[in-house]
Coordinates of C-alpha atoms and ligand atoms in Angstrom, one line a residue:
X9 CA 45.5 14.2 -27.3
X10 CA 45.5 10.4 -26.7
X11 CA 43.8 8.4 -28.9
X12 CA 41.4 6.4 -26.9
X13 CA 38.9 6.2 -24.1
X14 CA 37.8 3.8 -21.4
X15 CA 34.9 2.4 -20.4
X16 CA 34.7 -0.1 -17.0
X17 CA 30.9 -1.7 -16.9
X18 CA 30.5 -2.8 -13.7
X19 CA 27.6 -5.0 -14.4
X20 CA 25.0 -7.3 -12.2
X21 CA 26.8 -10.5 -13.7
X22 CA 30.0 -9.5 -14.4
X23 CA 32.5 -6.5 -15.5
X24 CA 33.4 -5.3 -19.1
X25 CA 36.4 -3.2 -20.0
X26 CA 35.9 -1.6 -23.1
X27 CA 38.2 0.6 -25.0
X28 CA 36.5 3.2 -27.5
X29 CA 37.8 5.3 -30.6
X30 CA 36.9 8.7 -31.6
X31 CA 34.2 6.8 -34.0
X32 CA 32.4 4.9 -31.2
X33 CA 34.4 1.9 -32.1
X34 CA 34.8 -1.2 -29.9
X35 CA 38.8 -1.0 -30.4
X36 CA 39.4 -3.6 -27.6
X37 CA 37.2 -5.6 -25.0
X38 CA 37.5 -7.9 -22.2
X39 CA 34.7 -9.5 -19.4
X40 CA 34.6 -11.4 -16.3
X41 CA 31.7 -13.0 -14.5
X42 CA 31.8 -12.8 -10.8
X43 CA 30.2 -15.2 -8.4
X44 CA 26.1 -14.9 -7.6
X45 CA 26.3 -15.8 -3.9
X46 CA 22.5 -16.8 -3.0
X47 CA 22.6 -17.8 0.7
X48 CA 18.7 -17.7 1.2
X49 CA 16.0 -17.4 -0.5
X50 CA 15.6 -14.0 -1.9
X51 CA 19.0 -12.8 -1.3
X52 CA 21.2 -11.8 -3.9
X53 CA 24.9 -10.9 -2.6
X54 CA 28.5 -9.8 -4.4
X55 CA 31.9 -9.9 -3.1
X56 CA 33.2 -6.8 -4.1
X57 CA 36.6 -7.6 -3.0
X58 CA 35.8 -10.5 -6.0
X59 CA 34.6 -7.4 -8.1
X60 CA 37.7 -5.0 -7.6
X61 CA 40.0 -8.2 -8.7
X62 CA 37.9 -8.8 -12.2
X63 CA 37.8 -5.1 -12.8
X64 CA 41.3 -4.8 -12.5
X65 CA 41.7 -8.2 -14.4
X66 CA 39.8 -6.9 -17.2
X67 CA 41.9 -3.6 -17.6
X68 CA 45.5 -5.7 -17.8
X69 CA 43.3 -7.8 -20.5
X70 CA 41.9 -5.4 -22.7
X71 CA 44.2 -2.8 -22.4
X72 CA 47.1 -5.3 -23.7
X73 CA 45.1 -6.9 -26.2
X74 CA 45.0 -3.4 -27.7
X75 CA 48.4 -3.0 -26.9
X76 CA 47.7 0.6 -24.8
X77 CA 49.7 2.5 -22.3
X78 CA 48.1 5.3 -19.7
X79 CA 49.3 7.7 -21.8
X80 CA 47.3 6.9 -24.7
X81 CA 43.8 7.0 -22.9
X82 CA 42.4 10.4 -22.8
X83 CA 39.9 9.2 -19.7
X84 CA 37.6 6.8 -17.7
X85 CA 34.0 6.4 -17.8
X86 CA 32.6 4.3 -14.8
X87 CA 29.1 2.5 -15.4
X88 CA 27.5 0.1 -13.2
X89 CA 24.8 -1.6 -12.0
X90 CA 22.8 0.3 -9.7
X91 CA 21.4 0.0 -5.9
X92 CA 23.5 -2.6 -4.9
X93 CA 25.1 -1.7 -2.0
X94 CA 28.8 -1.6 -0.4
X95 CA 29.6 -0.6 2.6
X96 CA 33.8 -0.1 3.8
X97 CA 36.2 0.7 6.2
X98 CA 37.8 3.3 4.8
X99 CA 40.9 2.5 6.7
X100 CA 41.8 -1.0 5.7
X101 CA 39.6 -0.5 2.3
X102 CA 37.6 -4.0 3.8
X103 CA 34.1 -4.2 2.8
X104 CA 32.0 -5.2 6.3
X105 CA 29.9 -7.5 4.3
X106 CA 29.0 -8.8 0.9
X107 CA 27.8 -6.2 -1.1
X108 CA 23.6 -6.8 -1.3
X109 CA 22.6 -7.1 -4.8
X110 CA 19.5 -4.8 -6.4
X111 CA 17.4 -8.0 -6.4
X112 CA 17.7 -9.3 -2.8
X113 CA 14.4 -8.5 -1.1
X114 CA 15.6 -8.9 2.5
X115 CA 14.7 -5.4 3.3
X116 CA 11.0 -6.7 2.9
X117 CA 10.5 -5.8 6.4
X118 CA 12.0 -2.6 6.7
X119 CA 10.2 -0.8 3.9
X120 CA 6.9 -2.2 4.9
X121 CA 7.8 -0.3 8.2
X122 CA 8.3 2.7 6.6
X123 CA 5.2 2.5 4.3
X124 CA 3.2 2.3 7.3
X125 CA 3.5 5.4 7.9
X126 CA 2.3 7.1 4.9
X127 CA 2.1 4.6 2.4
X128 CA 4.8 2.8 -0.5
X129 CA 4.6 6.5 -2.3
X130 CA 5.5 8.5 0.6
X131 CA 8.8 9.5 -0.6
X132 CA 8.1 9.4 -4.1
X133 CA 7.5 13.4 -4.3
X134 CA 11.3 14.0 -3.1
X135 CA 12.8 10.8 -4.7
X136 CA 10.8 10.2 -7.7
X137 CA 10.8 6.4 -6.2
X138 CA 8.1 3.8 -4.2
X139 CA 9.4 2.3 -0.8
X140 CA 11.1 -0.9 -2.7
X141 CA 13.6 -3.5 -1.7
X142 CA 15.4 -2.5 -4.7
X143 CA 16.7 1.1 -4.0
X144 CA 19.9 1.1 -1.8
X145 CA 18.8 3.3 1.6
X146 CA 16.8 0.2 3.6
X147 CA 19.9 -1.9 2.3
X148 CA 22.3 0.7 3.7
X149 CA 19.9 0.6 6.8
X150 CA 19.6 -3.6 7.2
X151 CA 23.7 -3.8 7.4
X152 CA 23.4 -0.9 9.9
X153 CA 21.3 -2.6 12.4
X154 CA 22.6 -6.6 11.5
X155 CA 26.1 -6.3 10.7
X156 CA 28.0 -6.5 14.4
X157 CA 29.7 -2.9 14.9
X158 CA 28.7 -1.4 11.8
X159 CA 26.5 1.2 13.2
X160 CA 29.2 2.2 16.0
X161 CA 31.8 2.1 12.8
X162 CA 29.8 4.3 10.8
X163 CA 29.0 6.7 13.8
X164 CA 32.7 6.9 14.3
X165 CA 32.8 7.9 10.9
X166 CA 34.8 5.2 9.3
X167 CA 32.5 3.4 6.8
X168 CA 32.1 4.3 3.6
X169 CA 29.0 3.4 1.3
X170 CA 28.8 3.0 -2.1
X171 CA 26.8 2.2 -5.0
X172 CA 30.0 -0.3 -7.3
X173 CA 30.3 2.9 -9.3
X174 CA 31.6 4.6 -6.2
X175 CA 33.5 1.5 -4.9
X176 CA 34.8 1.2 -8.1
X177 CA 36.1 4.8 -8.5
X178 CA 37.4 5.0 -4.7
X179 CA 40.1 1.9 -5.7
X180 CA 40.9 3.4 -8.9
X181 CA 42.1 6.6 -7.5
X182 CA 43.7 4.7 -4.6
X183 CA 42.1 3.7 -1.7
X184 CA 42.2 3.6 1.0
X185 CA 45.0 6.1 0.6
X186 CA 44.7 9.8 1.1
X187 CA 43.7 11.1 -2.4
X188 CA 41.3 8.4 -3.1
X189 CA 38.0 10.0 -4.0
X190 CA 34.6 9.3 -2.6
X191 CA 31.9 10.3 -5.3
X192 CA 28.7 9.3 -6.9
X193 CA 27.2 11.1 -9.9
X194 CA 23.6 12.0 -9.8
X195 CA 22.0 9.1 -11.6
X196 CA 23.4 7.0 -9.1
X197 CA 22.6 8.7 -6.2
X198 CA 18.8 9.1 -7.6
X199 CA 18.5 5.5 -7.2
X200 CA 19.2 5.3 -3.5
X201 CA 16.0 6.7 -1.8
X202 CA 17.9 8.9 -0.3
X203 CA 18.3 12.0 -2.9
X204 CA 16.2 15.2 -3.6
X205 CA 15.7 14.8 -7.8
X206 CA 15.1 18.4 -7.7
X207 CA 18.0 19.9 -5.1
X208 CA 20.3 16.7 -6.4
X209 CA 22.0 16.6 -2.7
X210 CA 21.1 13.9 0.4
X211 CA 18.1 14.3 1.7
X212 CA 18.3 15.1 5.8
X213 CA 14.8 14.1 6.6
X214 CA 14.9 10.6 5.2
X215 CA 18.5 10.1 6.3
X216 CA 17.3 10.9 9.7
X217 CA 14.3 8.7 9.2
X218 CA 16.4 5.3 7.9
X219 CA 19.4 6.3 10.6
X220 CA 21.6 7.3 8.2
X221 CA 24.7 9.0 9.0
X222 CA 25.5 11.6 6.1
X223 CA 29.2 11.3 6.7
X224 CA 29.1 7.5 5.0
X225 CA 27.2 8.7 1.8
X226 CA 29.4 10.0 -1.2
X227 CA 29.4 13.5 -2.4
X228 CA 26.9 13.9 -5.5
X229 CA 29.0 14.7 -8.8
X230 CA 28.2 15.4 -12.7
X231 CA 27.8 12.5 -14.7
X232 CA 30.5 13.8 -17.1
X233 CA 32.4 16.2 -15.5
X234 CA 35.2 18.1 -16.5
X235 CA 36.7 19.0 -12.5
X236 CA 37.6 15.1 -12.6
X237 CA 36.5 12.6 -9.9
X238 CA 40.6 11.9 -9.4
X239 CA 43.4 10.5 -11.3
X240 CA 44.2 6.5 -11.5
X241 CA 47.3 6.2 -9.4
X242 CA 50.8 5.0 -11.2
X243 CA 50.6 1.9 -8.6
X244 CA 47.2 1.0 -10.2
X245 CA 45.7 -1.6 -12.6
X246 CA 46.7 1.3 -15.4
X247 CA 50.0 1.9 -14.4
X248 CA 49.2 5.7 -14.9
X249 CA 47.8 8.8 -13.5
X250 CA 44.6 8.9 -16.6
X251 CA 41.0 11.1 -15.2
X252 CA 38.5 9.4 -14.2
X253 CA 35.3 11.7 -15.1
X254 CA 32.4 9.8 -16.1
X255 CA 30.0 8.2 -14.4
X256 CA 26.5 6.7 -14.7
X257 CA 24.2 4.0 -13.3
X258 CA 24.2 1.4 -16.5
X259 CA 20.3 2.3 -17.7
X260 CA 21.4 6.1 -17.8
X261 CA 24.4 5.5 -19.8
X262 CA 22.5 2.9 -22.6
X263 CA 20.5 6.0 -22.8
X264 CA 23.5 8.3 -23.7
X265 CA 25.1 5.6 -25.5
X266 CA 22.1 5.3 -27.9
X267 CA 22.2 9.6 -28.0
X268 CA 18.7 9.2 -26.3
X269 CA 19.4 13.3 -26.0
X270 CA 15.7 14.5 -27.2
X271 CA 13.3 14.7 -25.2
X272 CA 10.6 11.8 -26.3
X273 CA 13.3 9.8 -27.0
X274 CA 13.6 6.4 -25.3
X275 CA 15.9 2.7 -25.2
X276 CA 15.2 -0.4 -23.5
X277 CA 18.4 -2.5 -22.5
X278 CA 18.3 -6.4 -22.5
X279 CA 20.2 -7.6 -19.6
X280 CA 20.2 -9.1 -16.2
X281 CA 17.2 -7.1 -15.9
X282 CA 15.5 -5.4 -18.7
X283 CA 14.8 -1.1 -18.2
X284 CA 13.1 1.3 -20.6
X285 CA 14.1 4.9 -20.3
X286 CA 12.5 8.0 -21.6
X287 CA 14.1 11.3 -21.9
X288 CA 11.7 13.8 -20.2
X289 CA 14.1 16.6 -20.6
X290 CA 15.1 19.3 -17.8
X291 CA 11.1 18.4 -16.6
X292 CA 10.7 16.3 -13.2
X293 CA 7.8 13.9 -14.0
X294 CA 6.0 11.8 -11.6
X295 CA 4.6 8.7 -12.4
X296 CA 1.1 7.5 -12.1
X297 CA 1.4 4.4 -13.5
X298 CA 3.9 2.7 -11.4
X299 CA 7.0 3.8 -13.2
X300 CA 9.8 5.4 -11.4
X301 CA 11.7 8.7 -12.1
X302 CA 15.4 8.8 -12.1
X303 CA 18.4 11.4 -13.2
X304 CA 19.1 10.4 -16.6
X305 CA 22.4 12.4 -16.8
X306 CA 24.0 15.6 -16.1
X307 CA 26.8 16.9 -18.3
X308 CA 29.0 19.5 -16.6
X309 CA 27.7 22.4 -15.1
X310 CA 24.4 22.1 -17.5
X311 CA 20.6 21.8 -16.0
X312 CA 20.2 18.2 -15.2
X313 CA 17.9 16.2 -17.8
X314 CA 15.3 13.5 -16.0
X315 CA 13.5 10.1 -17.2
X316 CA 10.9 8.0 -16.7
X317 CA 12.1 4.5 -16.3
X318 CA 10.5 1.0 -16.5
X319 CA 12.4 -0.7 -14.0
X320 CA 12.2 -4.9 -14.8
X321 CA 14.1 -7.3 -12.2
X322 CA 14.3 -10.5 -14.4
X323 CA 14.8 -11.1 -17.8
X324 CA 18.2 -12.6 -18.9
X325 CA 18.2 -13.7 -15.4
X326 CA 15.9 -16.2 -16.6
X327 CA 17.7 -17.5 -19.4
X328 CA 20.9 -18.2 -16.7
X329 CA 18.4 -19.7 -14.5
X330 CA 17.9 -22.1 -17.3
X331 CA 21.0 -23.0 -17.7
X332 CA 22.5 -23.2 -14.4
X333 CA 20.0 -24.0 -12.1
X334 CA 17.3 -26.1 -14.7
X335 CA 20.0 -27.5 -16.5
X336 CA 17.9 -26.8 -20.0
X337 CA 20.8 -25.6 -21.9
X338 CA 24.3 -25.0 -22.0
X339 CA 24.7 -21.3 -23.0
X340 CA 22.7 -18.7 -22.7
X341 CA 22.1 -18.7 -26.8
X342 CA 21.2 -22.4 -26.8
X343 CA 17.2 -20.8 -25.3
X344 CA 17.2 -19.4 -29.0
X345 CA 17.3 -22.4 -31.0
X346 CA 15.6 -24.6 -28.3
X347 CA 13.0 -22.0 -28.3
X348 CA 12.5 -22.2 -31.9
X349 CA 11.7 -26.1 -31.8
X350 CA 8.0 -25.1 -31.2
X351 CA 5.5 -22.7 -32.9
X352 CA 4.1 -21.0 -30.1
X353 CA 4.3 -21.1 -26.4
X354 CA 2.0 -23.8 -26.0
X355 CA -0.6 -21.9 -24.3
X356 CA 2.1 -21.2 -21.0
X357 CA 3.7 -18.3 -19.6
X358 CA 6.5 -17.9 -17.7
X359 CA 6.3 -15.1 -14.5
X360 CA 9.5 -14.4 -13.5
X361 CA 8.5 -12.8 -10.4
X362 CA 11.8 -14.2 -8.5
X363 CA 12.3 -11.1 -6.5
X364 CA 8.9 -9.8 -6.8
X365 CA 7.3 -7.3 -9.4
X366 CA 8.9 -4.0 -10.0
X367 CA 7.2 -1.7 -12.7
X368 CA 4.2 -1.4 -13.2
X369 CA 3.1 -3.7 -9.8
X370 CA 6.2 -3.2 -7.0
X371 CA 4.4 -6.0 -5.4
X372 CA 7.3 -7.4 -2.9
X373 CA 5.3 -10.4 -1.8
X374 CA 4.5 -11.8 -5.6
X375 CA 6.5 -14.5 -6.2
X376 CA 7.4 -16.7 -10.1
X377 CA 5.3 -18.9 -11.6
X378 CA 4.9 -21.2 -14.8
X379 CA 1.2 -21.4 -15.5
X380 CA -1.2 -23.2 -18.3
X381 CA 0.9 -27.0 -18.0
X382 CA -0.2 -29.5 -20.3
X383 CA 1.2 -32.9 -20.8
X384 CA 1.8 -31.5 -24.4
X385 CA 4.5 -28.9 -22.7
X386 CA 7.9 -29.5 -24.0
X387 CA 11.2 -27.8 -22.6
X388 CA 11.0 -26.1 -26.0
X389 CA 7.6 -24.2 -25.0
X390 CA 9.3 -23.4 -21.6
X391 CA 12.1 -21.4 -23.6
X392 CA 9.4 -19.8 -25.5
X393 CA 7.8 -18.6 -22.5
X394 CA 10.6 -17.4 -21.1
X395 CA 11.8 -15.4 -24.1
X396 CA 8.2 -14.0 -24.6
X397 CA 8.1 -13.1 -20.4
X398 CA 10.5 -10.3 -20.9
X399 CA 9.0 -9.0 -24.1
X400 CA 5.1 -9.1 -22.2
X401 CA 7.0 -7.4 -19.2
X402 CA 8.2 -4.6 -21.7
X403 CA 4.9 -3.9 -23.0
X404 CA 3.6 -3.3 -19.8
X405 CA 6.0 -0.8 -18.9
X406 CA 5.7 0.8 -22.6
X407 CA 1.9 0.7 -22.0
X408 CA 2.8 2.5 -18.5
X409 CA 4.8 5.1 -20.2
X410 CA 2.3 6.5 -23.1
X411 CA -0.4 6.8 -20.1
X412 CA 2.2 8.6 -18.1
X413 CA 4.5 10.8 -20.6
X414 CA 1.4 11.0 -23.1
X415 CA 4.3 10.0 -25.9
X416 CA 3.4 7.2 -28.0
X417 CA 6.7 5.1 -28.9
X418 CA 6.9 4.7 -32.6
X419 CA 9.7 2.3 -32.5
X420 CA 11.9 0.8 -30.0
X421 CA 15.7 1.4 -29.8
X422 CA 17.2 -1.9 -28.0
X423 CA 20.7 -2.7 -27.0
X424 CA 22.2 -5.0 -24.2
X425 CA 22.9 -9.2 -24.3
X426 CA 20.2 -10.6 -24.8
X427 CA 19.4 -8.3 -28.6
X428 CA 21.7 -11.3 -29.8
X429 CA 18.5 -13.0 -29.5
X430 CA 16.9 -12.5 -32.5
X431 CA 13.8 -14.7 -31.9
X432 CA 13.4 -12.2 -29.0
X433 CA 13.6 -9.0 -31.0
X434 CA 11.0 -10.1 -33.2
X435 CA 8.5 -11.4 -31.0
X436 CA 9.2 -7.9 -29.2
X437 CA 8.5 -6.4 -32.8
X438 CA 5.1 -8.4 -32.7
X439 CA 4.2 -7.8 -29.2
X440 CA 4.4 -4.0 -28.9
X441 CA 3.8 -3.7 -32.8
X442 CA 6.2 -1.4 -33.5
X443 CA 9.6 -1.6 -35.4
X444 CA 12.6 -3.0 -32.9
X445 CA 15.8 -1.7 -34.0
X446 CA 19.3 -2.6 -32.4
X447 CA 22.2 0.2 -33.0
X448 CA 26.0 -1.3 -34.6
X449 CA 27.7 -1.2 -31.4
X450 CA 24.7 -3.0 -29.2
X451 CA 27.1 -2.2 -25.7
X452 CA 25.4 1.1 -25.9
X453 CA 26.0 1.2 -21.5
X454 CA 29.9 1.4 -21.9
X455 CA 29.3 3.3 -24.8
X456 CA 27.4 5.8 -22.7
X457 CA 30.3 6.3 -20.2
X458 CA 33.1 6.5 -22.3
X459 CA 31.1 9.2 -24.4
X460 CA 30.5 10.7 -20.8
X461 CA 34.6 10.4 -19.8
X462 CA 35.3 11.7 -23.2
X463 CA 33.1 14.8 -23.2
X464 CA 34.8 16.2 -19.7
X465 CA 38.1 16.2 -21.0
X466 CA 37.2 17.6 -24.7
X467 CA 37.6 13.9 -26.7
X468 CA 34.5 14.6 -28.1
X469 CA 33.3 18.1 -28.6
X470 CA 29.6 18.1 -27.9
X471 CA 26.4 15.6 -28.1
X472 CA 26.2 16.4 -31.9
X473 CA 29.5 14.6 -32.6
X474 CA 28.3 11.6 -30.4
X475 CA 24.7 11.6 -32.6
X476 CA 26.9 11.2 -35.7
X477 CA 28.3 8.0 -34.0
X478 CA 24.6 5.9 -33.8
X479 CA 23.7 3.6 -36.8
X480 CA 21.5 0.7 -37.1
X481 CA 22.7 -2.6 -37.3
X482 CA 19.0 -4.2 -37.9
X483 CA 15.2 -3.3 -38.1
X484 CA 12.8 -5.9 -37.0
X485 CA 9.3 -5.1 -38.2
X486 CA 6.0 -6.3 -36.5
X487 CA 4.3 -9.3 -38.1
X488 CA 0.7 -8.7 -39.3
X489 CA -0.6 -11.5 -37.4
X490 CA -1.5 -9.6 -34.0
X491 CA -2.2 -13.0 -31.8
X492 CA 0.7 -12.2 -29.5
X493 CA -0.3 -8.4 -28.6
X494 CA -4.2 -8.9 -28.1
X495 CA -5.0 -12.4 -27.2
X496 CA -1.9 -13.2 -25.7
X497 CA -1.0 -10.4 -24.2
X498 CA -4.2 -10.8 -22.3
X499 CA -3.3 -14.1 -20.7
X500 CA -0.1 -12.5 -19.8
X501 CA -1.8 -10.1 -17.7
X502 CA -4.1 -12.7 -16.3
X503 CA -1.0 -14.6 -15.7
X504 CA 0.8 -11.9 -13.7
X505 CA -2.4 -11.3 -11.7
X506 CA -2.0 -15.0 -10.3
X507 CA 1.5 -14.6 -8.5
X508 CA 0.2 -11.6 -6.5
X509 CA -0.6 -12.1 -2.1
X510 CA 1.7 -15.5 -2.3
X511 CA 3.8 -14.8 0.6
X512 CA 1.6 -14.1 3.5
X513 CA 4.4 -12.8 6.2
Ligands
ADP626 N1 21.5 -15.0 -27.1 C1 20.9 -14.8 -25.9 N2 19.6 -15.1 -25.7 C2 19.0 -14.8 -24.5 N3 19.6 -14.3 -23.5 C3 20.9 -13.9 -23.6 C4 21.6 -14.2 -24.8 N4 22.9 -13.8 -24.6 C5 23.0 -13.3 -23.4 N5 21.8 -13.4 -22.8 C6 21.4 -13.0 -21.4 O1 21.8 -11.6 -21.3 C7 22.4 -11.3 -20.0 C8 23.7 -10.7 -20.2 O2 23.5 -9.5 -20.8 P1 24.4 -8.2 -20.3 O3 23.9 -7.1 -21.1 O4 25.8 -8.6 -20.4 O5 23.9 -8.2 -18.8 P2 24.4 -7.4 -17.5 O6 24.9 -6.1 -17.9 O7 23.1 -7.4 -16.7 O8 25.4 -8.3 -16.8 C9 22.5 -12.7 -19.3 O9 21.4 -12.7 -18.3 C10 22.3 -13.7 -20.3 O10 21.6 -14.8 -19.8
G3P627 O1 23.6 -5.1 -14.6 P1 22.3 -4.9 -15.4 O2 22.6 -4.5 -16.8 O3 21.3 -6.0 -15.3 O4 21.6 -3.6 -14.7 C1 21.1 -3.6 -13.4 C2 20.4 -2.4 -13.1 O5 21.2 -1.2 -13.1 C3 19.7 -2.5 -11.8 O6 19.0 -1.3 -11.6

């Protein structure tokens, strides 16, 4: 068998091509940053066109840099990040818009609309999700009625949606010609608002409601499945027919790639956004405490295993916010060391509330603030704030989860970006006061879909071989000074409450 498997992370900032071994092993890696296009406040946008040329910039990268032909890749795992929302012509293969990121809250409007009639829960008992601007049907449903032509295209029959998994997966085996394939797998497709968790298949009812024709939507697949979603064509960025079979939204496939396999067992991935995922087994479990519940995989023909999931919209978002738009640093690591010039945070904190609150709140119409200035407030108290915003927004959402699941975390398994941060970790160590610890290969999301590619086609036997794979790299413990997860921690909240009712329309 070949030697090696692929992973493609399709992420919110840019796309990763990762080659794995049979150990787990980062063999080879390459990543490209595609543009943020923010036309107007609130709207986040991609060019996927932009996003098919860096994915299939990446593969010639890190496929030569480890010197690899198509025949020496066994298969293809697809992740990406989820809800944001393509929409084709499946004749030219020419997106009708930009592609509307997970953080744009245009679709404001639209699911106010349809919470009026029966509240922001209403489709939470089918979905497992509130009526949010971050879950792809009202985006699917604003390009329908504001993109000239779409709706009569789509009627017609000849757009395609996709979440950039599917978009993704659709070039790779060739479109627009005839064999490409059109497919989701079901942690994708349980992000949309649109999917029954417990039938897995589109739901009619809420289609009908949003105006949705079923013929655009994808057909619902395994997340690892051994009937293959196609073949990469010989014409392609591989140069070979390889299989692509796995697929998973990014959070879903951290949580594989940390072996998150028991149920209990939870991660929490540092990115763009930050998300905490608990396995809940083969057991549906609604929230009550404003987390969201999502497919966290499906391997094969096997009963499909569920999660809880603290859902956060900004967290390294704010560190590139203060470096490109502020100015306050140069790289994204710089906010470590300009954090470090002060103690504490000064008495400030940072609410990142740039596209609203998701977990625990989903208040749409909250809005960021900075709040507690002094004179005495340096730029190094405003990295402090910022680093100590995600780690406050992850104890709310841990706080969520105990109340909900009734499981009390005993440590924290972290991986993504920002775990380079080790300031971070630790004041996440002293903030939830429990032990942080960060696996050896901390790109546990690619690792999650190669070990999902790898499984359909045999690479790896079973989840057992995978679980042999996951080591720590480092432990941080919590300090025995709890000012940050009492008195703090307080203000936080008090903090948060502030941004709520800010937009009145
Ligand atoms: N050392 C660091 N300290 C703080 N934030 C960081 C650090 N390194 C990267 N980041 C942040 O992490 C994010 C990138 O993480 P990544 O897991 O690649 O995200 P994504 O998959 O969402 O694109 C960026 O938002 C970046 O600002
Ligand atoms: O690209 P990331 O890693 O920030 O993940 C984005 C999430 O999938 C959005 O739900």
């Amino acid at each position: 068998m070949a030697k090696y498997v692929v992973a493609l992370d399709q992420g919110t900032t840019s796309t990763r091509c990762m080659i794995f071994n049979r150990g787990g092993e980062t063999v080879a890696n390459h990543q490209l940053e595609h543009e943020q296009i923010c036309p107007r406040a609130g709207w986040v946008e991609h060019d996927a066109m932009e996003v098919w040329k860096r994915t299939k910039d990446v593969i010639h990268a890190a496929t030569e840099k480890a010197g690899l032909i198509a025949r020496d890749i066994a298969a293809i795992g697809i992740t990406n990040q989820r809800e944001t929302t393509v929409v084709w012509d499946k004749k030219t293969g020419q997106p009708y818009c930009n592609a509307i990121v997970w953080q744009d809250t245009r679709t404001d409007k639209i699911c106010n609309q349809l919470s009026e009639n029966g509240g922001q829960d209403r489709f939470r008992p089918k979905t497992g999700l509130p009526l949010a601007t971050y879950f792809s049907g009202p985006k699917i449903k604003w390009m329908l009625d504001n993109v000239p032509g779409l709706r009569e295209a789509a009627e017609r029959g000849d757009a395609l949606f996709g979440n950039m998994d599917t978009w993704v997966i659709w070039k790779l085996t060739g479109g627009p010609g005839p064999e490409a394939a059109h497919v989701t797998d079901v942690t994708n497709a349980s992000r949309t608002l649109l999917m029954n968790l417990e039938t897995l298949d589109w739901d009619d009812e809420i289609l009908a409601e949003l105006g949705i024709p079923r013929s655009m939507l994808p057909q619902i697949r395994p997340s690892s499945d051994p009937e293959f979603y196609g073949l990469t064509r010989s014409g392609g960025p591989f140069g070979g027919e390889i299989p692509v079979c796995g697929d998973l939204g990014d959070q879903q496939a951290a949580t594989v790639g940390q072996t998150c396999f028991e149920v209990g067992e939870a991660k929490n991935t540092y990115g763009t956004g930050c998300f905490l995922l608990l396995n809940t087994g083969n057991e549906i479990v609604h929230s009550k405490h404003g987390l969201v519940t999502t497919v966290c995989y499906q391997l094969g023909k096997e009963k499909p295993v569920y999660a809880l999931e603290g859902s956060i919209a900004i967290a390294g978002a704010l560190v590139q916010w203060l470096r490109d738009r502020m100015r306050l640093i140069n790289t994204s690591a710089d906010v470590e060391n300009l954090a470090k010039m002060v103690e504490d945070n000064g008495g400030i904190y940072f609410v990142p509330a740039f596209s609203g609150l998701f977990a625990p709140y989903w208040r749409s119409e909250a809005r960021g603030l900075i709040i507690g200035m002094t004179r005495f407030i340096t730029r190094g108290h405003i990295a402090r704030a910022t680093l100590e915003s995600t780690a406050f927004q992850t104890r709310e959402v841990v706080d969520a989860m105990q109340a909900d699941s009734g499981v009390t975390l005993s440590t924290l398994k972290v991986d993504g970006g920002m775990t380079a941060n080790e300031l971070l970790m630790q004041i996440q160590a002293d903030i939830l006061g429990v032990p942080v610890i960060r696996p050896k290969v901390s790109e546990s999301t690619a690792l999650g879909a190669a070990y999902a590619a790898g499984l359909a086609v045999g690479y790896w036997k079973n989840i057992d071989d995978l679980k042999k794979n996951w080591a720590v790299d480092k432990t941080w413990q919590p300090s025995e000074d709890d000012t940050l997860r009492t008195k703090n921690y307080h203000m936080w909240k008090k903090a948060v409450s502030r941004t709520f009712d800010w937009l009145e329309d």
